[in-house]
CSV table of C-alpha atoms and ligand atoms in Angstrom, one decimal:
chain,number,residue,atom,x,y,z
A,1,MET,CA,-26.4,-10.1,3.0
A,2,VAL,CA,-24.1,-8.0,5.1
A,3,LYS,CA,-25.6,-4.6,6.2
A,4,ALA,CA,-24.4,-1.2,5.3
A,5,GLN,CA,-22.6,0.3,8.0
A,6,PHE,CA,-20.3,3.6,7.9
A,7,ALA,CA,-18.0,5.7,9.9
A,8,LYS,CA,-16.8,9.4,9.4
A,9,ILE,CA,-13.0,9.5,8.7
A,10,ARG,CA,-10.7,12.4,8.0
A,11,GLU,CA,-8.2,12.6,5.4
A,12,GLY,CA,-6.3,15.6,4.7
A,13,SER,CA,-8.8,18.8,5.9
A,14,THR,CA,-11.7,16.6,4.7
A,15,GLU,CA,-14.3,14.6,6.5
A,16,ILE,CA,-16.0,11.9,4.6
A,17,LYS,CA,-17.9,9.0,5.4
A,18,VAL,CA,-16.7,5.9,4.3
A,19,PRO,CA,-17.5,1.8,5.1
A,20,ASP,CA,-16.5,1.1,8.6
A,21,LEU,CA,-14.0,-1.4,7.8
A,22,GLU,CA,-13.2,-2.8,11.3
A,23,TYR,CA,-17.2,-4.0,11.1
A,24,TYR,CA,-16.5,-5.8,7.8
A,25,ARG,CA,-13.3,-7.1,8.9
A,26,GLN,CA,-15.3,-10.2,10.6
A,27,PHE,CA,-16.4,-11.1,7.0
A,28,ALA,CA,-13.5,-11.0,4.8
A,29,LYS,CA,-9.8,-11.0,5.2
A,30,ASP,CA,-9.6,-7.9,3.5
A,31,PRO,CA,-12.3,-5.9,4.3
A,32,SER,CA,-12.5,-3.3,1.6
A,33,PHE,CA,-13.5,-6.1,-0.9
A,34,GLU,CA,-16.7,-6.9,1.5
A,35,ALA,CA,-17.9,-2.9,2.1
A,36,PRO,CA,-20.4,-2.1,-0.1
A,37,VAL,CA,-18.4,0.8,-1.2
A,38,PHE,CA,-15.2,0.6,-2.3
A,39,TYR,CA,-12.3,2.3,0.4
A,40,ASN,CA,-8.9,1.5,0.7
A,41,PRO,CA,-7.3,3.6,4.0
A,42,LYS,CA,-3.9,2.5,2.9
A,43,MET,CA,-4.6,4.4,-0.3
A,44,GLU,CA,-4.4,8.0,1.9
A,45,PHE,CA,-0.9,8.3,1.0
A,46,SER,CA,-1.4,8.3,-2.6
A,47,ARG,CA,-4.5,10.5,-2.3
A,48,ASP,CA,-2.3,13.2,-0.1
A,49,VAL,CA,-0.1,12.8,-3.1
A,50,SER,CA,-2.3,13.1,-5.5
A,51,VAL,CA,-3.4,16.7,-3.9
A,52,CYS,CA,0.2,18.1,-3.7
A,53,MET,CA,0.8,17.2,-7.3
A,54,ILE,CA,-2.5,18.8,-9.0
A,55,SER,CA,-1.8,21.5,-6.7
A,56,SER,CA,1.4,21.9,-8.2
A,57,TYR,CA,0.3,21.4,-11.6
A,58,GLN,CA,-1.8,24.6,-10.4
A,59,LYS,CA,0.6,26.8,-9.2
A,60,LEU,CA,2.6,26.4,-12.2
A,61,ASN,CA,0.1,27.0,-14.6
A,62,HIS,CA,-2.3,29.3,-12.8
A,63,TYR,CA,-5.5,27.1,-14.2
A,64,LYS,CA,-9.0,27.2,-12.8
A,65,LEU,CA,-9.2,23.3,-12.2
A,66,ARG,CA,-11.8,21.2,-13.9
A,67,ILE,CA,-11.2,18.4,-12.4
A,68,ALA,CA,-13.2,15.2,-13.3
A,69,ASP,CA,-12.6,11.7,-10.7
A,70,PRO,CA,-14.4,9.4,-13.5
A,71,LEU,CA,-14.0,6.2,-10.9
A,72,ALA,CA,-14.9,7.6,-7.4
A,73,GLY,CA,-15.4,5.4,-4.6
A,74,THR,CA,-16.9,7.2,-2.1
A,75,GLY,CA,-16.0,10.2,-4.2
A,76,ILE,CA,-13.1,10.7,-1.4
A,77,ARG,CA,-10.2,11.8,-4.2
A,78,GLY,CA,-12.8,14.6,-6.0
A,79,ILE,CA,-14.3,15.1,-3.2
A,80,ARG,CA,-10.5,16.2,-1.1
A,81,TYR,CA,-9.5,17.8,-4.5
A,82,ALA,CA,-12.6,20.0,-4.3
A,83,ASN,CA,-11.5,21.1,0.0
A,84,GLU,CA,-8.0,20.9,-0.3
A,85,ILE,CA,-6.5,22.5,-3.7
A,86,GLU,CA,-6.8,26.3,-4.6
A,87,ASN,CA,-8.5,27.5,-7.5
A,88,VAL,CA,-10.9,24.9,-8.1
A,89,GLU,CA,-13.5,26.0,-10.9
A,90,LYS,CA,-15.6,22.2,-10.6
A,91,VAL,CA,-15.0,19.0,-10.1
A,92,TRP,CA,-16.7,16.0,-11.8
A,93,VAL,CA,-17.3,12.6,-9.6
A,94,ASN,CA,-18.4,9.5,-11.4
A,95,ASP,CA,-19.3,5.7,-10.4
A,96,LEU,CA,-20.6,3.3,-12.1
A,97,ASP,CA,-22.3,1.7,-8.9
A,98,GLU,CA,-25.4,3.2,-7.7
A,99,PHE,CA,-24.9,2.8,-4.0
A,100,SER,CA,-21.4,4.4,-4.5
A,101,VAL,CA,-23.5,7.3,-6.0
A,102,LYS,CA,-25.7,8.0,-2.9
A,103,VAL,CA,-22.4,7.5,-0.8
A,104,ILE,CA,-20.8,10.2,-2.9
A,105,LYS,CA,-23.9,12.4,-2.8
A,106,GLU,CA,-24.1,12.6,0.7
A,107,ASN,CA,-20.4,13.4,1.4
A,108,VAL,CA,-20.7,15.9,-1.0
A,109,LYS,CA,-23.6,17.6,0.9
A,110,SER,CA,-21.5,16.9,4.3
A,111,ASN,CA,-18.5,19.0,2.7
A,112,LYS,CA,-21.1,21.6,1.9
A,113,LEU,CA,-19.6,21.8,-1.4
A,114,ASN,CA,-21.4,23.7,-4.2
A,115,ASN,CA,-18.8,22.8,-7.4
A,116,VAL,CA,-19.1,19.3,-7.5
A,117,GLU,CA,-21.1,17.3,-10.2
A,118,VAL,CA,-22.1,13.5,-9.4
A,119,SER,CA,-22.9,11.0,-12.2
A,120,ASN,CA,-23.6,7.2,-12.2
A,121,LYS,CA,-22.3,6.2,-15.6
A,122,ASP,CA,-19.9,3.8,-17.2
A,123,ALA,CA,-16.5,5.8,-16.9
A,124,ASN,CA,-15.8,6.1,-20.9
A,125,LEU,CA,-19.5,7.1,-21.6
A,126,PHE,CA,-18.9,10.0,-19.0
A,127,LEU,CA,-15.5,10.9,-20.0
A,128,ASP,CA,-17.4,10.7,-23.6
A,129,GLU,CA,-20.4,12.6,-22.7
A,130,HIS,CA,-18.0,15.7,-21.3
A,131,GLN,CA,-15.7,16.2,-24.5
A,132,HIS,CA,-17.3,19.7,-24.2
A,133,ASP,CA,-16.0,20.6,-20.8
A,134,LYS,CA,-12.5,20.0,-21.1
A,135,PHE,CA,-11.4,19.1,-18.0
A,136,ASN,CA,-7.9,20.0,-17.3
A,137,VAL,CA,-7.0,17.3,-14.8
A,138,ILE,CA,-8.6,13.5,-15.2
A,139,ASP,CA,-7.8,11.2,-12.1
A,140,LEU,CA,-8.1,7.6,-13.4
A,141,ASP,CA,-8.3,5.4,-10.2
A,142,PRO,CA,-10.0,2.0,-11.3
A,143,PHE,CA,-9.2,-1.7,-9.9
A,144,GLY,CA,-6.5,-2.8,-12.0
A,145,THR,CA,-5.2,-1.3,-15.2
A,146,ALA,CA,-6.7,1.7,-15.9
A,147,MET,CA,-5.7,1.5,-20.3
A,148,PRO,CA,-9.5,0.7,-20.5
A,149,PHE,CA,-10.2,4.2,-19.9
A,150,LEU,CA,-7.4,6.1,-21.4
A,151,ASP,CA,-8.8,6.9,-24.9
A,152,SER,CA,-12.1,8.4,-24.0
A,153,ALA,CA,-9.7,10.6,-20.8
A,154,ILE,CA,-7.4,11.8,-23.7
A,155,ARG,CA,-10.5,12.9,-25.9
A,156,SER,CA,-12.2,14.8,-23.0
A,157,LEU,CA,-8.7,16.3,-21.5
A,158,TYR,CA,-7.3,19.5,-22.2
A,159,LEU,CA,-5.5,19.7,-25.2
A,160,HIS,CA,-2.8,22.6,-24.5
A,161,GLY,CA,-1.2,21.5,-21.2
A,162,GLY,CA,-4.4,19.3,-19.6
A,163,PHE,CA,-2.8,16.6,-16.4
A,164,ILE,CA,-3.4,13.5,-16.5
A,165,THR,CA,-2.6,11.3,-13.8
A,166,LEU,CA,-3.7,6.9,-13.5
A,167,THR,CA,-3.1,4.3,-11.2
A,168,ALA,CA,-2.3,0.8,-11.9
A,169,THR,CA,-2.5,-1.4,-9.6
A,170,ASP,CA,-1.9,-4.3,-11.9
A,171,THR,CA,1.8,-4.8,-10.7
A,172,SER,CA,1.8,-8.3,-11.5
A,173,ALA,CA,1.3,-7.8,-15.2
A,174,LEU,CA,3.4,-4.7,-15.4
A,175,CYS,CA,6.3,-6.4,-13.1
A,176,GLY,CA,6.6,-10.1,-14.8
A,177,ALA,CA,4.8,-12.0,-12.7
A,178,PHE,CA,2.1,-12.6,-15.4
A,179,PRO,CA,3.9,-11.6,-18.8
A,180,GLU,CA,1.1,-12.2,-21.0
A,181,SER,CA,-1.2,-9.7,-19.0
A,182,CYS,CA,1.6,-7.3,-19.3
A,183,MET,CA,1.3,-8.0,-23.5
A,184,ARG,CA,-2.5,-7.9,-23.3
A,185,ARG,CA,-2.6,-4.4,-21.7
A,186,TYR,CA,0.7,-2.5,-22.7
A,187,PHE,CA,1.9,-4.8,-25.7
A,188,ALA,CA,5.3,-4.6,-24.0
A,189,VAL,CA,7.3,-7.7,-22.6
A,190,PRO,CA,8.1,-6.8,-18.6
A,191,ALA,CA,11.3,-8.1,-16.7
A,192,HIS,CA,10.8,-10.1,-13.0
A,193,ASN,CA,14.3,-9.4,-11.7
A,194,GLU,CA,15.4,-6.2,-9.2
A,195,HIS,CA,14.9,-4.1,-12.0
A,196,MET,CA,11.4,-5.0,-12.3
A,197,LYS,CA,9.9,-1.7,-10.7
A,198,GLU,CA,11.0,0.9,-13.1
A,199,ILE,CA,11.1,-1.0,-15.8
A,200,GLY,CA,7.3,-1.3,-15.1
A,201,ALA,CA,7.0,2.2,-14.5
A,202,ARG,CA,8.7,2.7,-17.9
A,203,ILE,CA,6.4,0.7,-19.8
A,204,LEU,CA,3.3,2.3,-18.3
A,205,VAL,CA,4.7,5.6,-19.4
A,206,GLY,CA,5.4,4.0,-22.5
A,207,ALA,CA,1.9,2.5,-23.4
A,208,MET,CA,0.7,5.6,-22.3
A,209,ILE,CA,2.5,7.9,-24.8
A,210,ARG,CA,1.8,5.3,-27.7
A,211,GLN,CA,-1.5,6.0,-27.2
A,212,PHE,CA,-1.5,10.1,-26.6
A,213,ALA,CA,0.6,9.9,-30.1
A,214,VAL,CA,-2.4,8.2,-31.8
A,215,TYR,CA,-4.5,11.6,-31.1
A,216,GLU,CA,-1.4,13.8,-32.1
A,217,ARG,CA,-0.5,14.5,-28.8
A,218,THR,CA,2.1,13.9,-26.2
A,219,PHE,CA,2.3,13.1,-22.6
A,220,GLU,CA,5.3,14.5,-20.4
A,221,PRO,CA,5.4,12.6,-17.3
A,222,VAL,CA,6.2,14.7,-14.2
A,223,PHE,CA,5.9,12.0,-11.4
A,224,THR,CA,6.1,8.5,-11.8
A,225,GLN,CA,5.6,6.9,-8.5
A,226,SER,CA,6.5,3.3,-7.8
A,227,SER,CA,4.7,2.6,-3.9
A,228,ASP,CA,3.7,-0.3,-2.2
A,229,HIS,CA,1.7,-2.7,-4.8
A,230,TYR,CA,0.9,0.3,-7.5
A,231,PHE,CA,2.6,2.5,-9.7
A,232,LYS,CA,0.9,6.1,-10.1
A,233,VAL,CA,2.1,8.0,-12.8
A,234,PHE,CA,1.1,12.2,-13.4
A,235,GLY,CA,2.0,14.3,-16.5
A,236,VAL,CA,1.2,17.1,-18.6
A,237,VAL,CA,-0.4,16.8,-22.2
A,238,LYS,CA,1.0,18.8,-25.0
A,239,PRO,CA,-0.2,18.9,-28.9
A,240,SER,CA,3.4,19.8,-30.8
A,241,PRO,CA,3.6,17.2,-33.4
A,242,SER,CA,7.2,18.1,-33.2
A,243,ILE,CA,7.2,17.0,-29.1
A,244,VAL,CA,5.5,14.1,-30.2
A,245,LYS,CA,8.0,13.2,-32.5
A,246,LYS,CA,10.9,13.6,-30.2
A,247,ASN,CA,9.1,11.5,-27.5
A,248,LEU,CA,8.2,8.7,-29.9
A,249,SER,CA,11.8,8.4,-30.5
A,250,GLN,CA,12.7,8.0,-26.7
A,251,ILE,CA,10.6,4.6,-26.9
A,252,GLY,CA,12.8,1.8,-26.5
A,253,PHE,CA,14.0,-1.6,-24.7
A,254,ILE,CA,16.0,-2.2,-22.0
A,255,LYS,CA,18.6,-5.1,-22.0
A,256,TYR,CA,20.0,-6.7,-19.1
A,257,CYS,CA,22.2,-9.6,-18.3
A,258,LYS,CA,22.2,-12.2,-15.4
A,259,CYS,CA,25.5,-10.2,-14.1
A,260,GLY,CA,23.6,-7.0,-13.2
A,261,TYR,CA,25.0,-5.5,-16.0
A,262,PHE,CA,22.3,-3.2,-18.4
A,263,ASP,CA,21.7,-1.4,-21.7
A,264,GLU,CA,19.4,0.9,-23.0
A,265,SER,CA,18.8,0.3,-27.2
A,266,LYS,CA,16.4,2.4,-29.1
A,267,PHE,CA,13.5,0.7,-31.1
A,268,GLU,CA,15.6,-2.6,-32.5
A,269,LEU,CA,15.5,-5.9,-31.4
A,270,THR,CA,18.0,-7.8,-32.2
A,271,GLU,CA,19.7,-10.2,-30.2
A,272,SER,CA,22.9,-9.2,-28.7
A,273,ASN,CA,25.3,-10.5,-26.1
A,274,CYS,CA,26.2,-8.6,-22.9
A,275,PRO,CA,29.8,-7.5,-23.3
A,276,VAL,CA,30.8,-8.2,-19.6
A,277,CYS,CA,29.8,-12.1,-19.4
A,278,LYS,CA,29.2,-12.4,-23.1
A,279,LYS,CA,25.6,-14.3,-22.4
A,280,LYS,CA,22.8,-13.2,-24.3
A,281,MET,CA,21.1,-10.6,-22.7
A,282,GLN,CA,17.1,-10.4,-22.0
A,283,VAL,CA,14.6,-7.6,-23.2
A,284,ALA,CA,12.3,-5.3,-21.6
A,285,GLY,CA,9.7,-3.2,-23.7
A,286,PRO,CA,9.0,-1.1,-25.6
A,287,LEU,CA,9.2,1.3,-22.8
A,288,TRP,CA,9.9,4.8,-22.1
A,289,LEU,CA,13.7,5.6,-21.6
A,290,GLY,CA,13.3,9.5,-21.3
A,291,GLU,CA,12.6,11.4,-17.6
A,292,LEU,CA,10.0,9.8,-15.5
A,293,HIS,CA,10.1,13.3,-13.4
A,294,SER,CA,10.0,17.0,-13.2
A,295,LYS,CA,11.9,18.3,-10.5
A,296,GLU,CA,10.1,21.7,-11.1
A,297,TYR,CA,7.1,20.1,-10.7
A,298,LEU,CA,8.6,17.6,-7.6
A,299,GLU,CA,9.6,20.8,-5.7
A,300,GLU,CA,6.5,23.0,-5.7
A,301,ALA,CA,4.6,19.7,-4.6
A,302,LEU,CA,6.9,19.6,-1.6
A,303,ASP,CA,6.7,22.6,-0.7
A,304,PHE,CA,3.0,22.4,-0.6
A,305,ALA,CA,3.2,19.4,1.4
A,306,LYS,CA,5.6,20.9,4.0
A,307,LYS,CA,2.4,23.2,4.5
A,308,SER,CA,-0.2,21.4,4.4
A,309,GLU,CA,-2.2,18.9,6.6
A,310,LEU,CA,-1.4,15.5,5.4
A,311,GLY,CA,-2.1,12.3,7.2
A,312,THR,CA,1.1,10.8,5.3
A,313,GLN,CA,2.8,13.7,5.4
A,314,LYS,CA,6.3,12.6,6.8
A,315,ARG,CA,6.2,9.8,4.1
A,316,VAL,CA,4.7,12.2,1.2
A,317,ILE,CA,7.9,14.4,1.8
A,318,LYS,CA,10.5,11.6,2.3
A,319,LEU,CA,9.2,10.4,-1.0
A,320,PHE,CA,9.6,13.8,-3.2
A,321,GLU,CA,12.9,14.4,-1.8
A,322,THR,CA,14.3,11.6,-2.7
A,323,VAL,CA,12.5,11.5,-6.5
A,324,ILE,CA,13.6,15.0,-6.8
A,325,GLY,CA,17.3,12.8,-6.4
A,326,GLU,CA,16.8,10.7,-9.1
A,327,VAL,CA,15.6,13.5,-11.8
A,328,GLY,CA,18.8,13.8,-14.5
A,329,PHE,CA,20.1,10.2,-13.7
A,330,PRO,CA,20.1,7.5,-16.6
A,331,VAL,CA,17.5,4.2,-16.4
A,332,LEU,CA,17.8,1.7,-13.6
A,333,PHE,CA,20.2,1.4,-10.9
A,334,TYR,CA,22.3,-0.9,-9.1
A,335,ASP,CA,20.2,-3.0,-6.4
A,336,THR,CA,23.7,-3.4,-4.1
A,337,ASP,CA,21.9,-6.3,-2.0
A,338,ARG,CA,21.1,-8.4,-5.1
A,339,PHE,CA,25.2,-7.4,-5.9
A,340,SER,CA,25.9,-9.0,-2.5
A,341,LYS,CA,23.7,-12.3,-3.2
A,342,ARG,CA,25.0,-12.6,-6.6
A,343,LEU,CA,28.7,-11.9,-5.6
A,344,LYS,CA,28.5,-14.3,-2.4
A,345,ASN,CA,29.3,-11.5,-0.7
A,346,PRO,CA,28.0,-10.4,3.1
A,347,PRO,CA,25.5,-7.5,2.6
A,348,LYS,CA,27.6,-4.1,2.6
A,349,LYS,CA,26.0,-0.8,3.6
A,350,LEU,CA,24.6,1.0,0.2
A,351,GLU,CA,26.1,4.7,1.7
A,352,THR,CA,29.8,2.8,1.4
A,353,THR,CA,29.6,2.4,-2.1
A,354,MET,CA,27.6,5.7,-3.0
A,355,ASN,CA,30.5,7.5,-1.3
A,356,ASN,CA,33.1,6.0,-2.6
A,357,LEU,CA,31.9,6.4,-6.1
A,358,LYS,CA,31.0,10.3,-5.2
A,359,LYS,CA,35.2,9.8,-4.3
A,360,LYS,CA,35.8,9.4,-7.0
A,361,GLY,CA,33.8,12.1,-9.1
A,362,TYR,CA,30.9,10.2,-10.2
A,363,LYS,CA,27.5,11.3,-9.6
A,364,VAL,CA,25.1,9.1,-7.5
A,365,ALA,CA,21.9,9.1,-6.3
A,366,LYS,CA,19.3,7.2,-4.1
A,367,THR,CA,16.3,5.6,-5.7
A,368,HIS,CA,12.4,5.4,-4.4
A,369,PHE,CA,12.1,2.2,-6.8
A,370,VAL,CA,14.2,0.3,-4.5
A,371,PRO,CA,15.1,1.2,-1.0
A,372,THR,CA,18.7,-0.7,-1.4
A,373,ALA,CA,19.8,0.1,-4.5
A,374,PHE,CA,21.1,4.0,-6.4
A,375,LYS,CA,21.3,5.6,-9.6
A,376,THR,CA,24.6,6.5,-11.4
A,377,ALA,CA,26.3,7.2,-14.7
A,378,ALA,CA,29.4,6.0,-13.8
A,379,PRO,CA,30.7,2.7,-15.6
A,380,PHE,CA,29.4,-0.5,-14.9
A,381,LYS,CA,32.8,-1.9,-14.6
A,382,GLU,CA,33.7,1.1,-11.9
A,383,VAL,CA,30.6,0.5,-10.3
A,384,LEU,CA,31.4,-3.3,-10.0
A,385,LYS,CA,34.6,-2.8,-8.8
A,386,GLU,CA,33.4,-0.9,-5.8
A,387,ILE,CA,30.2,-3.0,-5.2
A,388,LYS,CA,32.5,-6.1,-4.9
A,389,LYS,CA,35.4,-4.1,-2.1
A,390,LYS,CA,34.3,-5.9,1.4
B,1,LIG,C1,-10.2,1.6,-7.0
B,1,LIG,S1,-11.7,1.9,-7.0
B,1,LIG,C2,-12.0,3.7,-6.8
B,1,LIG,C3,-11.6,4.3,-5.5
B,1,LIG,C4,-11.1,5.5,-5.3
B,1,LIG,N1,-10.8,6.7,-6.4
B,1,LIG,C5,-10.9,6.0,-3.8
B,1,LIG,O1,-9.7,6.7,-3.9
B,1,LIG,O2,-11.2,5.4,-2.8
B,1,LIG,C6,-12.7,1.9,-8.3
B,1,LIG,C7,-14.2,2.2,-8.5
B,1,LIG,O3,-14.4,1.9,-10.0
B,1,LIG,C8,-15.5,1.8,-9.8
B,1,LIG,N2,-16.0,1.2,-11.0
B,1,LIG,C9,-15.5,0.0,-11.9
B,1,LIG,N3,-15.5,-0.2,-13.0
B,1,LIG,C10,-16.7,1.4,-13.7
B,1,LIG,C11,-17.0,1.6,-14.7
B,1,LIG,N4,-16.6,1.2,-15.7
B,1,LIG,N5,-17.1,3.2,-14.5
B,1,LIG,C12,-17.1,3.9,-13.4
B,1,LIG,N6,-17.2,3.4,-12.4
B,1,LIG,C13,-16.3,1.9,-12.4
B,1,LIG,C14,-16.0,1.0,-8.8
B,1,LIG,O4,-17.5,1.1,-8.4
B,1,LIG,C15,-15.3,1.6,-7.8
B,1,LIG,O5,-15.6,2.1,-7.1
B,2,LIG,ZN1,26.5,-10.3,-18.2
């Protein structure tokens, strides 16, 4: 058996003991899976973003935070939240793995934190046992999909404005490489084309909203992130029946055609032909057709990122700035690279098409989903005319 070897690292302003990945690299290509406790240094960016978003939630709502980290690994998320976010009353850090819990305890001790409780339970059991504690922040960070933990998280989350964030690393399901897995976990048909990331993110948000509706609550996304090989959704929970109804009415489908045309439709699954090229359109969904982000939350998070000690600060700031630009735009986007291939044209600078549309009076914005794409409400024919220009 490989012996346990650890190293001290620093993320944000927190020092923590994690498996020494240089040592484990000799046993496996991906050392985070060979190590006795899970730690992925590439997810520092995700943790930096989460620190900013939870801090934004605290600043905008002025709550004393009661944070749960039910699938904690080394405890790095929960411990960073306790160290780096203001007004944290208490953090609960839990993992099913006994050795993880030993490491978490050492990390809590070395950080001299007296407001962190550590436990060693199945995440669903942990959440259900804490229903009376009413967490106002829950961060679900499992392997793959978080859906098996969502119900118990909803039950232990503060009803009037709690904050939930979950990671989905099962992008192969949500982005259509394994459509049956997407159907099983999210009861939705994904797409496997240039729009797969935004459609995958909307399927995830849609599934969350449907699950919250079961409990007469709704979930409003304030940031829907797609980075590297994961999605991370952040949102606020609301109990009002009228908002539940309004949000459910924004669950629908996206129709898209091979020629690049796309459209959205509310909850109906009738087949239709593309109005541009007349071919039969494909359908993805059910998914969330509403707003994916909140400008207010993202601006507060951006402000925090600029003032904080974050290892991935530049990347975090760039992400928040791009996403703030996306707010208010319709679903999906135009990927100029894909259109160049489709039209057999040489690749064209994204900015050229964006500027030409701007000159015609249309609003345009880049999207964090795809770096070679832009969003606009301009009619498809206008967009195509500009994209076709050499
Ligand atoms: C992706 S890792 C967490 C990574 C950690 N949050 C971080 O940022 O480094 C998932 C963790 O969930 C734990 N886990 C898996 N199934 C669990 C369950 N049913 N209940 C509680 N923990 C579980 C694993 O032991 C693992 O440490
Ligand atoms: Zn078409």
